[in-house]
Amino acid sequence: MRKVLLNNYYYEYDSIEELDQSDRSLMEEATKSVEKAYSPYSNYSVGAALLLKNGTIISGNNQENVAYPSGMCAERVALFYSSANYPDIPIVAVAVTAKSKIINVDTPITPCGSCRQVLAEYENKYNKKIRIILKGNTGKIFIVEGIEHLLPLIFKANELKK
Ligand code: THU
């Protein structure tokens, strides 16, 4: 038996002013998208913005439903739109942020397990790591260079071909 350490890490920034211009403007798009979220049940609004390799920016936000599981997270709204409409254009980066009417979101939002799995799928589809930029309404910003850092020991497509 041996203990195996995983080499996952993230970059932490104190404010949006510290980000590169590209990351910063993507986060600004995600912040705009928060305002268009449909979140009457949780009052927790999430915005996601994707940067595609051809420079296109796609945004999405959470879409809730009275039958709760029928709703969808912001990240997957944007990711599915991207693959549906720009199927051959790789995704370079995603910025995600959130705001609540009830609580102070002062730590970065970190994507749910299903969104992590979907991010892993598109990294695999385009054979390209996706830069993931995460922020709350206020506070620090986390950046990871690829989904592996948020989803260690990923179930990969090649597992089906063994
Ligand atoms: N939500 C997202 O849109 N993205 C996440 O990464 C986490 C959660 C949404 C789902 C639901 O509409 C609300 O936030 C509360 O869970």
Short mmCIF file of N, CA and C and ligand atoms in Angstrom, two decimals:
data_model
loop_
_atom_site.label_atom_id
_atom_site.label_comp_id
_atom_site.label_asym_id
_atom_site.label_seq_id
_atom_site.Cartn_x
_atom_site.Cartn_y
_atom_site.Cartn_z
N MET A 1 0.84 -1.19 0.00
CA MET A 1 0.00 0.00 0.00
C MET A 1 0.89 1.25 0.00
N ARG A 2 0.51 2.22 -0.78
CA ARG A 2 1.23 3.49 -0.72
C ARG A 2 0.24 4.63 -0.87
N LYS A 3 0.62 5.73 -0.30
CA LYS A 3 -0.23 6.93 -0.40
C LYS A 3 0.26 7.73 -1.60
N VAL A 4 -0.64 8.06 -2.51
CA VAL A 4 -0.25 8.79 -3.72
C VAL A 4 -0.78 10.22 -3.61
N LEU A 5 0.11 11.17 -3.73
CA LEU A 5 -0.31 12.58 -3.66
C LEU A 5 -0.69 13.07 -5.06
N LEU A 6 -1.72 13.88 -5.13
CA LEU A 6 -2.13 14.45 -6.41
C LEU A 6 -1.56 15.86 -6.51
N ASN A 7 -1.13 16.21 -7.70
CA ASN A 7 -0.46 17.50 -7.87
C ASN A 7 -1.43 18.55 -8.42
N ASN A 8 -2.43 18.90 -7.64
CA ASN A 8 -3.41 19.90 -8.08
C ASN A 8 -3.15 21.22 -7.37
N TYR A 9 -3.35 22.28 -8.10
CA TYR A 9 -3.12 23.60 -7.50
C TYR A 9 -3.96 24.63 -8.23
N TYR A 10 -4.12 25.78 -7.59
CA TYR A 10 -4.78 26.90 -8.25
C TYR A 10 -4.02 28.18 -7.96
N TYR A 11 -4.23 29.17 -8.82
CA TYR A 11 -3.64 30.50 -8.60
C TYR A 11 -4.68 31.36 -7.92
N GLU A 12 -4.22 32.12 -6.94
CA GLU A 12 -5.14 32.97 -6.18
C GLU A 12 -4.77 34.44 -6.42
N TYR A 13 -5.77 35.23 -6.76
CA TYR A 13 -5.57 36.67 -6.98
C TYR A 13 -6.44 37.43 -5.98
N ASP A 14 -5.96 38.57 -5.52
CA ASP A 14 -6.71 39.33 -4.52
C ASP A 14 -7.81 40.18 -5.13
N SER A 15 -7.65 40.57 -6.40
CA SER A 15 -8.68 41.41 -7.00
C SER A 15 -8.64 41.27 -8.52
N ILE A 16 -9.72 41.70 -9.15
CA ILE A 16 -9.85 41.59 -10.61
C ILE A 16 -8.79 42.44 -11.32
N GLU A 17 -8.34 43.48 -10.67
CA GLU A 17 -7.32 44.36 -11.27
C GLU A 17 -6.00 43.61 -11.50
N GLU A 18 -5.79 42.52 -10.75
CA GLU A 18 -4.55 41.75 -10.89
C GLU A 18 -4.56 40.83 -12.10
N LEU A 19 -5.75 40.62 -12.70
CA LEU A 19 -5.85 39.64 -13.79
C LEU A 19 -5.30 40.20 -15.09
N ASP A 20 -4.89 39.29 -15.99
CA ASP A 20 -4.55 39.69 -17.36
C ASP A 20 -5.80 40.29 -18.00
N GLN A 21 -5.59 41.13 -19.01
CA GLN A 21 -6.72 41.81 -19.65
C GLN A 21 -7.76 40.81 -20.18
N SER A 22 -7.28 39.72 -20.79
CA SER A 22 -8.20 38.74 -21.38
C SER A 22 -9.06 38.07 -20.30
N ASP A 23 -8.44 37.67 -19.19
CA ASP A 23 -9.18 37.04 -18.09
C ASP A 23 -10.16 38.04 -17.48
N ARG A 24 -9.68 39.26 -17.37
CA ARG A 24 -10.50 40.30 -16.74
C ARG A 24 -11.74 40.61 -17.58
N SER A 25 -11.57 40.74 -18.89
CA SER A 25 -12.75 41.06 -19.69
C SER A 25 -13.70 39.87 -19.77
N LEU A 26 -13.17 38.64 -19.72
CA LEU A 26 -14.05 37.48 -19.69
C LEU A 26 -14.87 37.46 -18.39
N MET A 27 -14.21 37.80 -17.29
CA MET A 27 -14.93 37.85 -16.01
C MET A 27 -15.98 38.96 -16.03
N GLU A 28 -15.68 40.05 -16.72
CA GLU A 28 -16.68 41.13 -16.81
C GLU A 28 -17.91 40.66 -17.59
N GLU A 29 -17.69 39.84 -18.62
CA GLU A 29 -18.83 39.27 -19.37
C GLU A 29 -19.65 38.34 -18.48
N ALA A 30 -18.97 37.52 -17.68
CA ALA A 30 -19.67 36.61 -16.76
C ALA A 30 -20.48 37.43 -15.75
N THR A 31 -19.92 38.53 -15.30
CA THR A 31 -20.60 39.39 -14.32
C THR A 31 -21.86 40.00 -14.91
N LYS A 32 -21.78 40.39 -16.20
CA LYS A 32 -22.98 40.93 -16.87
C LYS A 32 -24.05 39.85 -16.98
N SER A 33 -23.61 38.63 -17.25
CA SER A 33 -24.56 37.54 -17.46
C SER A 33 -25.30 37.17 -16.16
N VAL A 34 -24.65 37.37 -15.03
CA VAL A 34 -25.30 37.11 -13.72
C VAL A 34 -26.65 37.84 -13.65
N GLU A 35 -26.68 39.04 -14.18
CA GLU A 35 -27.89 39.87 -14.08
C GLU A 35 -29.05 39.30 -14.89
N LYS A 36 -28.76 38.42 -15.85
CA LYS A 36 -29.81 37.83 -16.68
C LYS A 36 -30.21 36.44 -16.23
N ALA A 37 -29.63 35.96 -15.12
CA ALA A 37 -29.95 34.61 -14.62
C ALA A 37 -31.43 34.52 -14.27
N TYR A 38 -31.96 33.30 -14.37
CA TYR A 38 -33.34 33.05 -13.94
C TYR A 38 -33.24 32.14 -12.72
N SER A 39 -33.26 32.75 -11.53
CA SER A 39 -32.99 31.99 -10.31
C SER A 39 -33.98 32.33 -9.20
N PRO A 40 -35.30 32.24 -9.51
CA PRO A 40 -36.29 32.67 -8.51
C PRO A 40 -36.38 31.73 -7.31
N TYR A 41 -35.84 30.51 -7.42
CA TYR A 41 -35.99 29.55 -6.32
C TYR A 41 -34.83 29.62 -5.33
N SER A 42 -33.63 29.75 -5.85
CA SER A 42 -32.47 29.83 -4.94
C SER A 42 -32.07 31.27 -4.65
N ASN A 43 -32.48 32.19 -5.51
CA ASN A 43 -32.01 33.58 -5.43
C ASN A 43 -30.50 33.69 -5.54
N TYR A 44 -29.90 32.66 -6.11
CA TYR A 44 -28.45 32.61 -6.29
C TYR A 44 -28.19 32.64 -7.79
N SER A 45 -27.68 33.74 -8.27
CA SER A 45 -27.51 33.94 -9.71
C SER A 45 -26.06 33.71 -10.11
N VAL A 46 -25.90 32.93 -11.16
CA VAL A 46 -24.55 32.57 -11.61
C VAL A 46 -24.40 32.99 -13.07
N GLY A 47 -23.25 33.52 -13.41
CA GLY A 47 -22.95 33.86 -14.80
C GLY A 47 -21.67 33.17 -15.23
N ALA A 48 -21.66 32.69 -16.46
CA ALA A 48 -20.46 32.06 -17.02
C ALA A 48 -20.19 32.68 -18.37
N ALA A 49 -18.93 32.89 -18.70
CA ALA A 49 -18.57 33.39 -20.03
C ALA A 49 -17.43 32.53 -20.57
N LEU A 50 -17.59 32.13 -21.82
CA LEU A 50 -16.57 31.30 -22.47
C LEU A 50 -15.83 32.12 -23.52
N LEU A 51 -14.53 31.93 -23.60
CA LEU A 51 -13.75 32.48 -24.71
C LEU A 51 -13.42 31.33 -25.65
N LEU A 52 -13.82 31.47 -26.92
CA LEU A 52 -13.50 30.45 -27.92
C LEU A 52 -12.22 30.83 -28.67
N LYS A 53 -11.64 29.83 -29.32
CA LYS A 53 -10.34 30.04 -29.98
C LYS A 53 -10.41 31.11 -31.08
N ASN A 54 -11.58 31.29 -31.67
CA ASN A 54 -11.71 32.31 -32.72
C ASN A 54 -12.09 33.69 -32.16
N GLY A 55 -12.04 33.83 -30.83
CA GLY A 55 -12.31 35.12 -30.19
C GLY A 55 -13.76 35.34 -29.79
N THR A 56 -14.63 34.43 -30.21
CA THR A 56 -16.05 34.56 -29.84
C THR A 56 -16.21 34.41 -28.34
N ILE A 57 -17.10 35.22 -27.76
CA ILE A 57 -17.43 35.08 -26.33
C ILE A 57 -18.88 34.65 -26.22
N ILE A 58 -19.09 33.62 -25.43
CA ILE A 58 -20.44 33.09 -25.22
C ILE A 58 -20.74 33.16 -23.74
N SER A 59 -21.91 33.68 -23.40
CA SER A 59 -22.23 33.70 -21.97
C SER A 59 -23.49 32.90 -21.70
N GLY A 60 -23.64 32.51 -20.46
CA GLY A 60 -24.81 31.75 -20.02
C GLY A 60 -25.01 31.97 -18.54
N ASN A 61 -26.20 31.67 -18.08
CA ASN A 61 -26.48 31.85 -16.65
C ASN A 61 -27.42 30.74 -16.19
N ASN A 62 -27.57 30.60 -14.88
CA ASN A 62 -28.40 29.48 -14.40
C ASN A 62 -29.87 29.72 -14.72
N GLN A 63 -30.52 28.64 -15.10
CA GLN A 63 -31.93 28.65 -15.51
C GLN A 63 -32.65 27.65 -14.62
N GLU A 64 -33.39 28.16 -13.65
CA GLU A 64 -34.03 27.28 -12.68
C GLU A 64 -35.44 26.88 -13.13
N ASN A 65 -35.98 25.90 -12.42
CA ASN A 65 -37.29 25.36 -12.76
C ASN A 65 -38.01 24.98 -11.47
N VAL A 66 -39.33 25.11 -11.49
CA VAL A 66 -40.11 24.73 -10.30
C VAL A 66 -39.90 23.25 -9.97
N ALA A 67 -39.67 22.43 -11.00
CA ALA A 67 -39.22 21.06 -10.76
C ALA A 67 -37.69 21.15 -10.70
N TYR A 68 -37.15 21.29 -9.53
CA TYR A 68 -35.75 21.70 -9.34
C TYR A 68 -34.73 21.02 -10.26
N PRO A 69 -34.77 19.68 -10.40
CA PRO A 69 -33.72 19.04 -11.23
C PRO A 69 -33.80 19.39 -12.71
N SER A 70 -34.91 20.00 -13.13
CA SER A 70 -35.01 20.40 -14.54
C SER A 70 -34.24 21.67 -14.84
N GLY A 71 -33.76 22.35 -13.83
CA GLY A 71 -32.96 23.55 -14.04
C GLY A 71 -31.56 23.21 -14.53
N MET A 72 -30.81 24.24 -14.86
CA MET A 72 -29.45 24.01 -15.39
C MET A 72 -28.49 25.08 -14.90
N CYS A 73 -27.27 24.66 -14.61
CA CYS A 73 -26.22 25.59 -14.16
C CYS A 73 -25.76 26.50 -15.29
N ALA A 74 -25.25 27.65 -14.91
CA ALA A 74 -24.74 28.63 -15.86
C ALA A 74 -23.65 28.04 -16.77
N GLU A 75 -22.74 27.30 -16.18
CA GLU A 75 -21.60 26.77 -16.95
C GLU A 75 -22.09 25.87 -18.08
N ARG A 76 -23.05 24.97 -17.74
CA ARG A 76 -23.51 24.04 -18.78
C ARG A 76 -24.39 24.72 -19.80
N VAL A 77 -25.14 25.75 -19.41
CA VAL A 77 -25.91 26.52 -20.40
C VAL A 77 -24.94 27.07 -21.45
N ALA A 78 -23.84 27.66 -21.01
CA ALA A 78 -22.86 28.25 -21.93
C ALA A 78 -22.11 27.17 -22.71
N LEU A 79 -21.70 26.11 -22.03
CA LEU A 79 -20.90 25.06 -22.69
C LEU A 79 -21.72 24.33 -23.76
N PHE A 80 -22.96 24.02 -23.45
CA PHE A 80 -23.78 23.29 -24.43
C PHE A 80 -24.11 24.19 -25.63
N TYR A 81 -24.34 25.46 -25.36
CA TYR A 81 -24.59 26.40 -26.47
C TYR A 81 -23.36 26.46 -27.38
N SER A 82 -22.21 26.51 -26.75
CA SER A 82 -20.97 26.59 -27.51
C SER A 82 -20.78 25.38 -28.41
N SER A 83 -20.91 24.19 -27.83
CA SER A 83 -20.69 22.98 -28.64
C SER A 83 -21.80 22.79 -29.68
N ALA A 84 -23.01 23.31 -29.36
CA ALA A 84 -24.12 23.17 -30.31
C ALA A 84 -23.97 24.12 -31.50
N ASN A 85 -23.43 25.30 -31.26
CA ASN A 85 -23.39 26.32 -32.31
C ASN A 85 -22.01 26.53 -32.93
N TYR A 86 -20.97 26.19 -32.20
CA TYR A 86 -19.59 26.32 -32.71
C TYR A 86 -18.89 24.98 -32.48
N PRO A 87 -19.42 23.90 -33.08
CA PRO A 87 -18.93 22.57 -32.72
C PRO A 87 -17.46 22.33 -32.99
N ASP A 88 -16.87 23.12 -33.92
CA ASP A 88 -15.47 22.87 -34.26
C ASP A 88 -14.51 23.89 -33.66
N ILE A 89 -15.02 24.79 -32.85
CA ILE A 89 -14.15 25.84 -32.30
C ILE A 89 -13.80 25.51 -30.84
N PRO A 90 -12.53 25.28 -30.55
CA PRO A 90 -12.15 24.92 -29.18
C PRO A 90 -12.47 26.02 -28.17
N ILE A 91 -12.71 25.60 -26.96
CA ILE A 91 -12.95 26.52 -25.84
C ILE A 91 -11.61 26.77 -25.16
N VAL A 92 -11.26 28.05 -25.02
CA VAL A 92 -9.97 28.42 -24.44
C VAL A 92 -10.10 28.64 -22.93
N ALA A 93 -11.15 29.35 -22.53
CA ALA A 93 -11.28 29.73 -21.11
C ALA A 93 -12.73 29.89 -20.74
N VAL A 94 -13.00 29.75 -19.44
CA VAL A 94 -14.33 30.04 -18.91
C VAL A 94 -14.17 30.85 -17.62
N ALA A 95 -14.99 31.88 -17.49
CA ALA A 95 -15.04 32.67 -16.25
C ALA A 95 -16.41 32.46 -15.62
N VAL A 96 -16.43 32.28 -14.31
CA VAL A 96 -17.70 32.04 -13.60
C VAL A 96 -17.75 32.95 -12.37
N THR A 97 -18.92 33.53 -12.16
CA THR A 97 -19.10 34.34 -10.95
C THR A 97 -20.56 34.23 -10.48
N ALA A 98 -20.81 34.67 -9.25
CA ALA A 98 -22.15 34.48 -8.68
C ALA A 98 -22.48 35.61 -7.71
N LYS A 99 -23.78 35.76 -7.53
CA LYS A 99 -24.29 36.80 -6.63
C LYS A 99 -25.59 36.28 -6.02
N SER A 100 -25.86 36.62 -4.78
CA SER A 100 -27.08 36.14 -4.14
C SER A 100 -27.85 37.30 -3.54
N LYS A 101 -29.20 37.13 -3.53
CA LYS A 101 -30.03 38.16 -2.89
C LYS A 101 -30.04 37.94 -1.38
N ILE A 102 -29.57 36.78 -0.94
CA ILE A 102 -29.73 36.38 0.46
C ILE A 102 -28.41 36.40 1.23
N ILE A 103 -27.38 35.92 0.57
CA ILE A 103 -26.08 35.82 1.28
C ILE A 103 -25.02 36.63 0.55
N ASN A 104 -23.94 36.87 1.25
CA ASN A 104 -22.82 37.56 0.64
C ASN A 104 -21.88 36.53 0.02
N VAL A 105 -21.78 36.52 -1.30
CA VAL A 105 -20.91 35.53 -1.96
C VAL A 105 -19.50 36.13 -2.02
N ASP A 106 -18.73 35.87 -0.97
CA ASP A 106 -17.42 36.51 -0.86
C ASP A 106 -16.25 35.55 -1.06
N THR A 107 -16.59 34.33 -1.53
CA THR A 107 -15.53 33.39 -1.93
C THR A 107 -15.84 32.95 -3.36
N PRO A 108 -14.83 32.51 -4.12
CA PRO A 108 -15.09 32.13 -5.51
C PRO A 108 -16.09 30.99 -5.60
N ILE A 109 -16.99 31.07 -6.57
CA ILE A 109 -17.88 29.95 -6.86
C ILE A 109 -17.01 28.87 -7.50
N THR A 110 -17.24 27.63 -7.09
CA THR A 110 -16.51 26.52 -7.72
C THR A 110 -17.55 25.59 -8.35
N PRO A 111 -17.36 25.23 -9.61
CA PRO A 111 -18.40 24.50 -10.35
C PRO A 111 -18.81 23.19 -9.69
N CYS A 112 -20.07 22.84 -9.88
CA CYS A 112 -20.58 21.58 -9.32
C CYS A 112 -19.96 20.39 -10.07
N GLY A 113 -20.15 19.22 -9.53
CA GLY A 113 -19.56 18.02 -10.11
C GLY A 113 -19.98 17.77 -11.55
N SER A 114 -21.26 17.99 -11.86
CA SER A 114 -21.73 17.75 -13.23
C SER A 114 -21.07 18.72 -14.21
N CYS A 115 -20.93 19.98 -13.81
CA CYS A 115 -20.28 20.96 -14.70
C CYS A 115 -18.80 20.61 -14.88
N ARG A 116 -18.17 20.10 -13.83
CA ARG A 116 -16.76 19.68 -13.96
C ARG A 116 -16.64 18.55 -14.98
N GLN A 117 -17.57 17.61 -14.92
CA GLN A 117 -17.53 16.48 -15.85
C GLN A 117 -17.74 16.97 -17.28
N VAL A 118 -18.62 17.94 -17.46
CA VAL A 118 -18.89 18.48 -18.81
C VAL A 118 -17.66 19.27 -19.31
N LEU A 119 -17.03 20.01 -18.42
CA LEU A 119 -15.78 20.69 -18.81
C LEU A 119 -14.74 19.66 -19.25
N ALA A 120 -14.66 18.55 -18.53
CA ALA A 120 -13.72 17.48 -18.89
C ALA A 120 -14.03 16.94 -20.28
N GLU A 121 -15.31 16.80 -20.59
CA GLU A 121 -15.71 16.28 -21.90
C GLU A 121 -15.22 17.19 -23.03
N TYR A 122 -15.38 18.51 -22.84
CA TYR A 122 -14.97 19.42 -23.91
C TYR A 122 -13.45 19.58 -23.99
N GLU A 123 -12.76 19.44 -22.88
CA GLU A 123 -11.29 19.40 -22.98
C GLU A 123 -10.89 18.21 -23.86
N ASN A 124 -11.57 17.11 -23.65
CA ASN A 124 -11.27 15.90 -24.42
C ASN A 124 -11.68 16.08 -25.88
N LYS A 125 -12.88 16.66 -26.10
CA LYS A 125 -13.37 16.85 -27.48
C LYS A 125 -12.38 17.66 -28.31
N TYR A 126 -11.87 18.76 -27.73
CA TYR A 126 -10.99 19.66 -28.49
C TYR A 126 -9.51 19.41 -28.22
N ASN A 127 -9.23 18.43 -27.36
CA ASN A 127 -7.85 18.13 -26.99
C ASN A 127 -7.11 19.39 -26.55
N LYS A 128 -7.79 20.14 -25.69
CA LYS A 128 -7.23 21.43 -25.25
C LYS A 128 -7.68 21.72 -23.83
N LYS A 129 -6.74 22.08 -22.97
CA LYS A 129 -7.11 22.43 -21.59
C LYS A 129 -7.90 23.73 -21.57
N ILE A 130 -8.86 23.82 -20.68
CA ILE A 130 -9.67 25.03 -20.54
C ILE A 130 -9.20 25.77 -19.29
N ARG A 131 -8.90 27.04 -19.46
CA ARG A 131 -8.51 27.89 -18.32
C ARG A 131 -9.78 28.26 -17.57
N ILE A 132 -9.82 28.05 -16.26
CA ILE A 132 -11.05 28.25 -15.49
C ILE A 132 -10.82 29.34 -14.46
N ILE A 133 -11.62 30.41 -14.56
CA ILE A 133 -11.43 31.61 -13.74
C ILE A 133 -12.67 31.75 -12.85
N LEU A 134 -12.49 31.75 -11.55
CA LEU A 134 -13.62 31.66 -10.61
C LEU A 134 -13.60 32.82 -9.63
N LYS A 135 -14.79 33.39 -9.42
CA LYS A 135 -14.88 34.56 -8.54
C LYS A 135 -16.24 34.56 -7.84
N GLY A 136 -16.31 35.09 -6.64
CA GLY A 136 -17.59 35.36 -5.99
C GLY A 136 -18.05 36.75 -6.40
N ASN A 137 -19.02 37.26 -5.65
CA ASN A 137 -19.45 38.64 -5.94
C ASN A 137 -18.35 39.61 -5.50
N THR A 138 -17.70 39.26 -4.39
CA THR A 138 -16.55 40.02 -3.92
C THR A 138 -15.45 39.01 -3.57
N GLY A 139 -14.30 39.51 -3.21
CA GLY A 139 -13.23 38.63 -2.70
C GLY A 139 -12.27 38.13 -3.76
N LYS A 140 -11.58 37.06 -3.39
CA LYS A 140 -10.48 36.54 -4.20
C LYS A 140 -10.95 35.92 -5.50
N ILE A 141 -9.99 35.69 -6.39
CA ILE A 141 -10.25 35.00 -7.66
C ILE A 141 -9.31 33.79 -7.71
N PHE A 142 -9.86 32.66 -8.11
CA PHE A 142 -9.04 31.45 -8.30
C PHE A 142 -8.96 31.17 -9.80
N ILE A 143 -7.79 30.74 -10.23
CA ILE A 143 -7.63 30.30 -11.62
C ILE A 143 -6.97 28.93 -11.63
N VAL A 144 -7.55 28.01 -12.41
CA VAL A 144 -6.89 26.73 -12.65
C VAL A 144 -6.67 26.56 -14.15
N GLU A 145 -5.57 25.90 -14.47
CA GLU A 145 -5.22 25.68 -15.86
C GLU A 145 -5.61 24.25 -16.24
N GLY A 146 -6.89 24.04 -16.42
CA GLY A 146 -7.36 22.71 -16.81
C GLY A 146 -8.22 22.07 -15.74
N ILE A 147 -9.20 21.31 -16.18
CA ILE A 147 -10.18 20.71 -15.28
C ILE A 147 -9.58 19.66 -14.35
N GLU A 148 -8.46 19.08 -14.74
CA GLU A 148 -7.80 18.06 -13.90
C GLU A 148 -7.61 18.58 -12.47
N HIS A 149 -7.38 19.90 -12.35
CA HIS A 149 -7.14 20.48 -11.02
C HIS A 149 -8.40 20.53 -10.16
N LEU A 150 -9.56 20.48 -10.80
CA LEU A 150 -10.82 20.48 -10.05
C LEU A 150 -11.45 19.09 -10.02
N LEU A 151 -10.99 18.23 -10.89
CA LEU A 151 -11.59 16.90 -11.01
C LEU A 151 -10.46 15.88 -11.21
N PRO A 152 -9.79 15.57 -10.12
CA PRO A 152 -8.67 14.62 -10.24
C PRO A 152 -9.17 13.22 -10.60
N LEU A 153 -8.31 12.45 -11.21
CA LEU A 153 -8.63 11.06 -11.59
C LEU A 153 -9.91 11.01 -12.44
N ILE A 154 -9.93 11.89 -13.44
CA ILE A 154 -11.09 12.01 -14.34
C ILE A 154 -11.38 10.69 -15.05
N PHE A 155 -12.65 10.40 -15.22
CA PHE A 155 -13.08 9.28 -16.08
C PHE A 155 -12.97 9.77 -17.51
N LYS A 156 -12.02 9.23 -18.26
CA LYS A 156 -11.75 9.74 -19.60
C LYS A 156 -12.33 8.82 -20.66
N ALA A 157 -12.56 9.39 -21.86
CA ALA A 157 -13.18 8.62 -22.96
C ALA A 157 -12.38 7.36 -23.28
N ASN A 158 -11.03 7.44 -23.13
CA ASN A 158 -10.23 6.26 -23.50
C ASN A 158 -10.48 5.07 -22.56
N GLU A 159 -11.10 5.34 -21.40
CA GLU A 159 -11.44 4.23 -20.49
C GLU A 159 -12.43 3.28 -21.18
N LEU A 160 -13.23 3.80 -22.11
CA LEU A 160 -14.24 2.98 -22.78
C LEU A 160 -13.63 2.13 -23.89
N LYS A 161 -12.40 2.49 -24.29
CA LYS A 161 -11.79 1.83 -25.45
C LYS A 161 -10.77 0.78 -25.04
N LYS A 162 -10.54 0.61 -23.74
CA LYS A 162 -9.52 -0.34 -23.26
C LYS A 162 -9.90 -1.77 -23.60
N1 THU B 1 -25.28 26.84 -9.96
C1 THU B 1 -24.64 27.19 -11.11
O1 THU B 1 -25.24 27.76 -12.03
N2 THU B 1 -23.33 26.89 -11.21
C2 THU B 1 -22.58 26.30 -10.23
O2 THU B 1 -21.39 26.07 -10.42
C3 THU B 1 -23.20 25.94 -8.96
C4 THU B 1 -24.66 26.15 -8.86
C5 THU B 1 -26.70 27.19 -9.83
C6 THU B 1 -27.65 26.05 -9.81
C7 THU B 1 -28.83 26.67 -9.08
O3 THU B 1 -29.63 27.38 -10.02
C8 THU B 1 -28.20 27.66 -8.13
O4 THU B 1 -26.88 27.89 -8.62
C9 THU B 1 -28.15 27.20 -6.69
O5 THU B 1 -27.55 25.96 -6.61
#
